[in-house]
PDB file of C-alpha atoms in Angstrom:
ATOM      1  CA  MET V   1      44.247  77.523 133.059  1.00 77.00           C
ATOM      2  CA  LYS V   2      42.036  78.816 135.857  1.00 82.00           C
ATOM      3  CA  GLU V   3      40.565  76.703 138.657  1.00 85.00           C
ATOM      4  CA  TYR V   4      37.436  77.683 140.567  1.00 85.00           C
ATOM      5  CA  LYS V   5      37.070  76.064 144.002  1.00 87.00           C
ATOM      6  CA  ASN V   6      34.404  75.846 146.687  1.00 86.00           C
ATOM      7  CA  LYS V   7      34.397  78.319 149.549  1.00 86.00           C
ATOM      8  CA  LEU V   8      34.789  77.050 153.110  1.00 88.00           C
ATOM      9  CA  SER V   9      32.384  79.669 154.473  1.00 88.00           C
ATOM     10  CA  THR V  10      29.603  78.363 152.220  1.00 86.00           C
ATOM     11  CA  LYS V  11      30.235  74.815 153.405  1.00 89.00           C
ATOM     12  CA  LEU V  12      30.089  75.954 157.036  1.00 93.00           C
ATOM     13  CA  PHE V  13      26.822  77.784 156.342  1.00 91.00           C
ATOM     14  CA  TRP V  14      25.252  74.618 154.908  1.00 91.00           C
ATOM     15  CA  THR V  15      26.579  72.626 157.869  1.00 95.00           C
ATOM     16  CA  VAL V  16      24.751  74.964 160.258  1.00 96.00           C
ATOM     17  CA  CYS V  17      21.634  74.635 158.074  1.00 95.00           C
ATOM     18  CA  ALA V  18      21.932  70.830 158.277  1.00 96.00           C
ATOM     19  CA  LEU V  19      22.128  70.972 162.082  1.00 97.00           C
ATOM     20  CA  CYS V  20      19.068  73.260 162.224  1.00 97.00           C
ATOM     21  CA  ALA V  21      17.165  70.911 159.914  1.00 97.00           C
ATOM     22  CA  GLY V  22      18.140  67.973 162.140  1.00 97.00           C
ATOM     23  CA  LEU V  23      16.889  69.802 165.220  1.00 97.00           C
ATOM     24  CA  PHE V  24      13.622  70.620 163.461  1.00 97.00           C
ATOM     25  CA  ILE V  25      13.119  66.984 162.395  1.00 96.00           C
ATOM     26  CA  PHE V  26      14.003  65.792 165.897  1.00 97.00           C
ATOM     27  CA  LYS V  27      11.366  68.035 167.512  1.00 96.00           C
ATOM     28  CA  LEU V  28       8.761  67.258 164.863  1.00 96.00           C
ATOM     29  CA  THR V  29       9.133  63.482 165.078  1.00 96.00           C
ATOM     30  CA  ALA V  30       9.338  63.604 168.892  1.00 95.00           C
ATOM     31  CA  LYS V  31       5.993  65.396 168.966  1.00 94.00           C
ATOM     32  CA  PHE V  32       4.284  62.776 166.801  1.00 93.00           C
ATOM     33  CA  THR V  33       6.028  59.535 167.786  1.00 91.00           C
ATOM     34  CA  HIS V  34       6.899  60.188 171.460  1.00 89.00           C
ATOM     35  CA  SER V  35       9.985  58.033 170.926  1.00 92.00           C
ATOM     36  CA  LEU V  36      13.416  59.466 171.556  1.00 93.00           C
ATOM     37  CA  LEU V  37      15.115  56.721 169.510  1.00 95.00           C
ATOM     38  CA  ILE V  38      13.024  57.279 166.378  1.00 95.00           C
ATOM     39  CA  SER V  39      13.382  61.064 166.659  1.00 96.00           C
ATOM     40  CA  ALA V  40      17.151  60.891 167.101  1.00 96.00           C
ATOM     41  CA  LEU V  41      17.493  58.425 164.228  1.00 96.00           C
ATOM     42  CA  ALA V  42      15.412  60.598 161.861  1.00 96.00           C
ATOM     43  CA  ALA V  43      17.376  63.727 162.809  1.00 96.00           C
ATOM     44  CA  PHE V  44      20.704  61.898 162.384  1.00 97.00           C
ATOM     45  CA  ILE V  45      19.712  60.678 158.910  1.00 97.00           C
ATOM     46  CA  VAL V  46      18.683  64.175 157.793  1.00 97.00           C
ATOM     47  CA  VAL V  47      21.912  65.736 159.083  1.00 97.00           C
ATOM     48  CA  LEU V  48      24.001  62.946 157.559  1.00 97.00           C
ATOM     49  CA  LEU V  49      22.378  63.317 154.117  1.00 97.00           C
ATOM     50  CA  LEU V  50      22.796  67.096 154.082  1.00 95.00           C
ATOM     51  CA  ILE V  51      26.429  66.860 155.209  1.00 95.00           C
ATOM     52  CA  TYR V  52      27.044  64.214 152.522  1.00 95.00           C
ATOM     53  CA  LYS V  53      25.552  66.504 149.875  1.00 91.00           C
ATOM     54  CA  THR V  54      27.621  69.486 151.011  1.00 90.00           C
ATOM     55  CA  TYR V  55      31.006  67.829 151.530  1.00 91.00           C
ATOM     56  CA  ILE V  56      30.885  64.986 148.983  1.00 90.00           C
ATOM     57  CA  LEU V  57      28.446  65.680 146.130  1.00 88.00           C
ATOM     58  CA  ASP V  58      28.885  69.472 145.938  1.00 85.00           C
ATOM     59  CA  ASN V  59      32.627  69.424 146.679  1.00 87.00           C
ATOM     60  CA  ILE V  60      33.750  70.137 143.130  1.00 88.00           C
ATOM     61  CA  SER V  61      36.210  72.396 141.394  1.00 89.00           C
ATOM     62  CA  ILE V  62      35.931  73.637 137.821  1.00 89.00           C
ATOM     63  CA  ILE V  63      38.939  74.128 135.588  1.00 88.00           C
ATOM     64  CA  LEU V  64      38.883  76.079 132.328  1.00 88.00           C
ATOM     65  CA  THR V  65      41.841  75.082 130.155  1.00 87.00           C
ATOM     66  CA  GLU V  66      43.496  77.010 127.330  1.00 87.00           C
ATOM     67  CA  ASP V  67      42.276  74.499 124.725  1.00 88.00           C
ATOM     68  CA  LYS V  68      38.596  75.330 125.435  1.00 86.00           C
ATOM     69  CA  LYS V  69      37.850  72.434 127.781  1.00 89.00           C
ATOM     70  CA  LEU V  70      35.869  72.534 131.020  1.00 88.00           C
ATOM     71  CA  LEU V  71      36.912  69.961 133.604  1.00 90.00           C
ATOM     72  CA  VAL V  72      34.834  69.209 136.681  1.00 90.00           C
ATOM     73  CA  LYS V  73      36.888  67.594 139.431  1.00 91.00           C
ATOM     74  CA  ARG V  74      35.904  65.994 142.718  1.00 90.00           C
ATOM     75  CA  PHE V  75      38.720  64.996 145.092  1.00 88.00           C
ATOM     76  CA  ASN V  76      41.304  65.496 142.288  1.00 86.00           C
ATOM     77  CA  ASN V  77      39.501  63.032 140.000  1.00 90.00           C
ATOM     78  CA  ILE V  78      37.988  64.338 136.768  1.00 90.00           C
ATOM     79  CA  ILE V  79      34.298  63.435 136.813  1.00 90.00           C
ATOM     80  CA  LYS V  80      33.256  65.418 133.742  1.00 88.00           C
ATOM     81  CA  ALA V  81      35.196  66.800 130.765  1.00 90.00           C
ATOM     82  CA  LEU V  82      33.329  69.043 128.336  1.00 88.00           C
ATOM     83  CA  ASP V  83      34.370  70.793 125.141  1.00 88.00           C
ATOM     84  CA  ILE V  84      33.087  74.352 125.577  1.00 86.00           C
ATOM     85  CA  ASP V  85      32.384  74.883 121.873  1.00 86.00           C
ATOM     86  CA  GLN V  86      30.051  71.849 121.639  1.00 88.00           C
ATOM     87  CA  TYR V  87      27.520  73.303 124.091  1.00 87.00           C
ATOM     88  CA  TYR V  88      25.261  76.300 124.559  1.00 86.00           C
ATOM     89  CA  TRP V  89      25.844  77.750 128.040  1.00 85.00           C
ATOM     90  CA  SER V  90      23.290  79.566 130.184  1.00 84.00           C
ATOM     91  CA  GLU V  91      22.371  80.433 133.743  1.00 81.00           C
ATOM     92  CA  TYR V  92      18.762  79.525 132.901  1.00 78.00           C
ATOM     93  CA  SER V  93      17.232  76.170 132.095  1.00 76.00           C
ATOM     94  CA  LYS V  94      15.954  75.750 128.541  1.00 72.00           C
ATOM     95  CA  TYR V  95      12.567  74.947 130.076  1.00 74.00           C
ATOM     96  CA  SER V  96      12.374  78.200 132.049  1.00 71.00           C
ATOM     97  CA  ASN V  97      13.562  81.759 131.595  1.00 66.00           C
ATOM     98  CA  THR V  98      13.545  82.626 135.302  1.00 66.00           C
ATOM     99  CA  LYS V  99      15.621  81.567 138.270  1.00 67.00           C
ATOM    100  CA  ASP V 100      15.807  82.149 141.995  1.00 65.00           C
ATOM    101  CA  ALA V 101      18.276  84.728 143.258  1.00 62.00           C
ATOM    102  CA  GLU V 102      20.161  82.047 145.229  1.00 64.00           C
ATOM    103  CA  ASP V 103      20.211  79.534 142.370  1.00 75.00           C
ATOM    104  CA  GLN V 104      23.762  79.027 141.113  1.00 81.00           C
ATOM    105  CA  ASP V 105      23.484  76.424 138.384  1.00 83.00           C
ATOM    106  CA  ILE V 106      25.244  76.505 135.042  1.00 85.00           C
ATOM    107  CA  TYR V 107      23.117  74.877 132.360  1.00 85.00           C
ATOM    108  CA  TYR V 108      24.532  73.515 129.141  1.00 86.00           C
ATOM    109  CA  VAL V 109      22.751  72.129 126.089  1.00 86.00           C
ATOM    110  CA  ASN V 110      24.441  69.899 123.543  1.00 86.00           C
ATOM    111  CA  LYS V 111      24.418  71.562 120.109  1.00 86.00           C
ATOM    112  CA  GLU V 112      23.982  68.232 118.299  1.00 85.00           C
ATOM    113  CA  ASN V 113      21.214  66.420 120.170  1.00 85.00           C
ATOM    114  CA  GLY V 114      19.725  69.126 122.433  1.00 82.00           C
ATOM    115  CA  GLU V 115      20.278  67.256 125.720  1.00 84.00           C
ATOM    116  CA  GLN V 116      20.465  69.521 128.747  1.00 86.00           C
ATOM    117  CA  ASP V 117      22.434  69.048 131.938  1.00 87.00           C
ATOM    118  CA  CYS V 118      23.687  71.363 134.651  1.00 86.00           C
ATOM    119  CA  ILE V 119      26.561  71.935 137.029  1.00 86.00           C
ATOM    120  CA  ASP V 120      25.605  72.906 140.578  1.00 85.00           C
ATOM    121  CA  CYS V 121      27.833  75.779 141.690  1.00 84.00           C
ATOM    122  CA  THR V 122      26.110  76.396 145.021  1.00 82.00           C
ATOM    123  CA  ASN V 123      29.322  76.254 147.041  1.00 83.00           C
ATOM    124  CA  PHE V 124      31.136  78.774 144.826  1.00 85.00           C
ATOM    125  CA  SER V 125      31.315  82.463 145.613  1.00 83.00           C
ATOM    126  CA  GLY V 126      29.055  84.796 143.657  1.00 81.00           C
ATOM    127  CA  GLU V 127      32.027  86.422 141.949  1.00 85.00           C
ATOM    128  CA  ASP V 128      33.416  83.070 140.777  1.00 85.00           C
ATOM    129  CA  TYR V 129      29.982  82.032 139.507  1.00 84.00           C
ATOM    130  CA  GLU V 130      29.549  85.261 137.509  1.00 86.00           C
ATOM    131  CA  GLU V 131      33.096  84.997 136.130  1.00 86.00           C
ATOM    132  CA  LEU V 132      32.473  81.399 135.051  1.00 87.00           C
ATOM    133  CA  LEU V 133      29.291  82.430 133.226  1.00 86.00           C
ATOM    134  CA  THR V 134      31.170  85.205 131.465  1.00 86.00           C
ATOM    135  CA  GLN V 135      34.061  82.920 130.484  1.00 85.00           C
ATOM    136  CA  LEU V 136      31.647  80.342 129.061  1.00 84.00           C
ATOM    137  CA  GLY V 137      29.754  82.952 127.058  1.00 80.00           C
ATOM    138  CA  ALA V 138      26.522  82.648 129.015  1.00 75.00           C
ATOM    139  CA  LYS V 139      26.513  86.372 129.793  1.00 73.00           C
ATOM    140  CA  ASN V 140      26.762  88.266 126.544  1.00 62.00           C
ATOM    141  CA  THR V 141      26.504  91.932 127.378  1.00 53.00           C
ATOM    142  CA  ASN V 142      27.371  93.187 123.886  1.00 54.00           C
ATOM    143  CA  GLN V 143      24.410  91.605 122.111  1.00 51.00           C
ATOM    144  CA  GLU V 144      21.658  93.705 120.614  1.00 52.00           C
ATOM    145  CA  PRO V 145      18.234  93.085 122.141  1.00 47.00           C
ATOM    146  CA  VAL V 146      15.768  91.242 119.930  1.00 47.00           C
ATOM    147  CA  LYS V 147      12.965  93.513 118.774  1.00 50.00           C
ATOM    148  CA  VAL V 148       9.568  91.928 118.311  1.00 52.00           C
ATOM    149  CA  GLU V 149       6.998  93.609 116.106  1.00 61.00           C
ATOM    150  CA  THR V 150       3.550  93.802 117.597  1.00 63.00           C
ATOM    151  CA  ILE V 151       0.324  94.032 115.681  1.00 70.00           C
ATOM    152  CA  LYS V 152      -1.760  97.026 116.668  1.00 70.00           C
ATOM    153  CA  LYS V 153      -5.514  96.817 116.289  1.00 68.00           C
TER     154      LYS V 153
END
């Protein structure tokens, strides 16, 4: 059983980003409203929402068990339990075959009904993210490339 946890340095980075976003909103609303109270309130709300996202919503750990289960935990409570064999795993959405370099989502599609969902792994290190994709079978390096015949005119 292996557990993948969030990195503190990533959380601190997003905290600094939240403070910068709050400062930007404060200056922007101060320029248009000329009210210190409204500007401070808008900046506080932006910082609070970004801190909530970083430390509450994205504060997850992923556990891969020996019996082919993936458990997603938040504050030691299991919020999602998935059987690895019942899903197709990918680092790309089924609606797109591209992704941003900073995007760290793990997409999974149910084999029975085709429903797609994802796990946001933004706060994980790059090495943990790549290892998770490999463990889930989303990165198959031993597969032969698909050859497509083209019609020449």
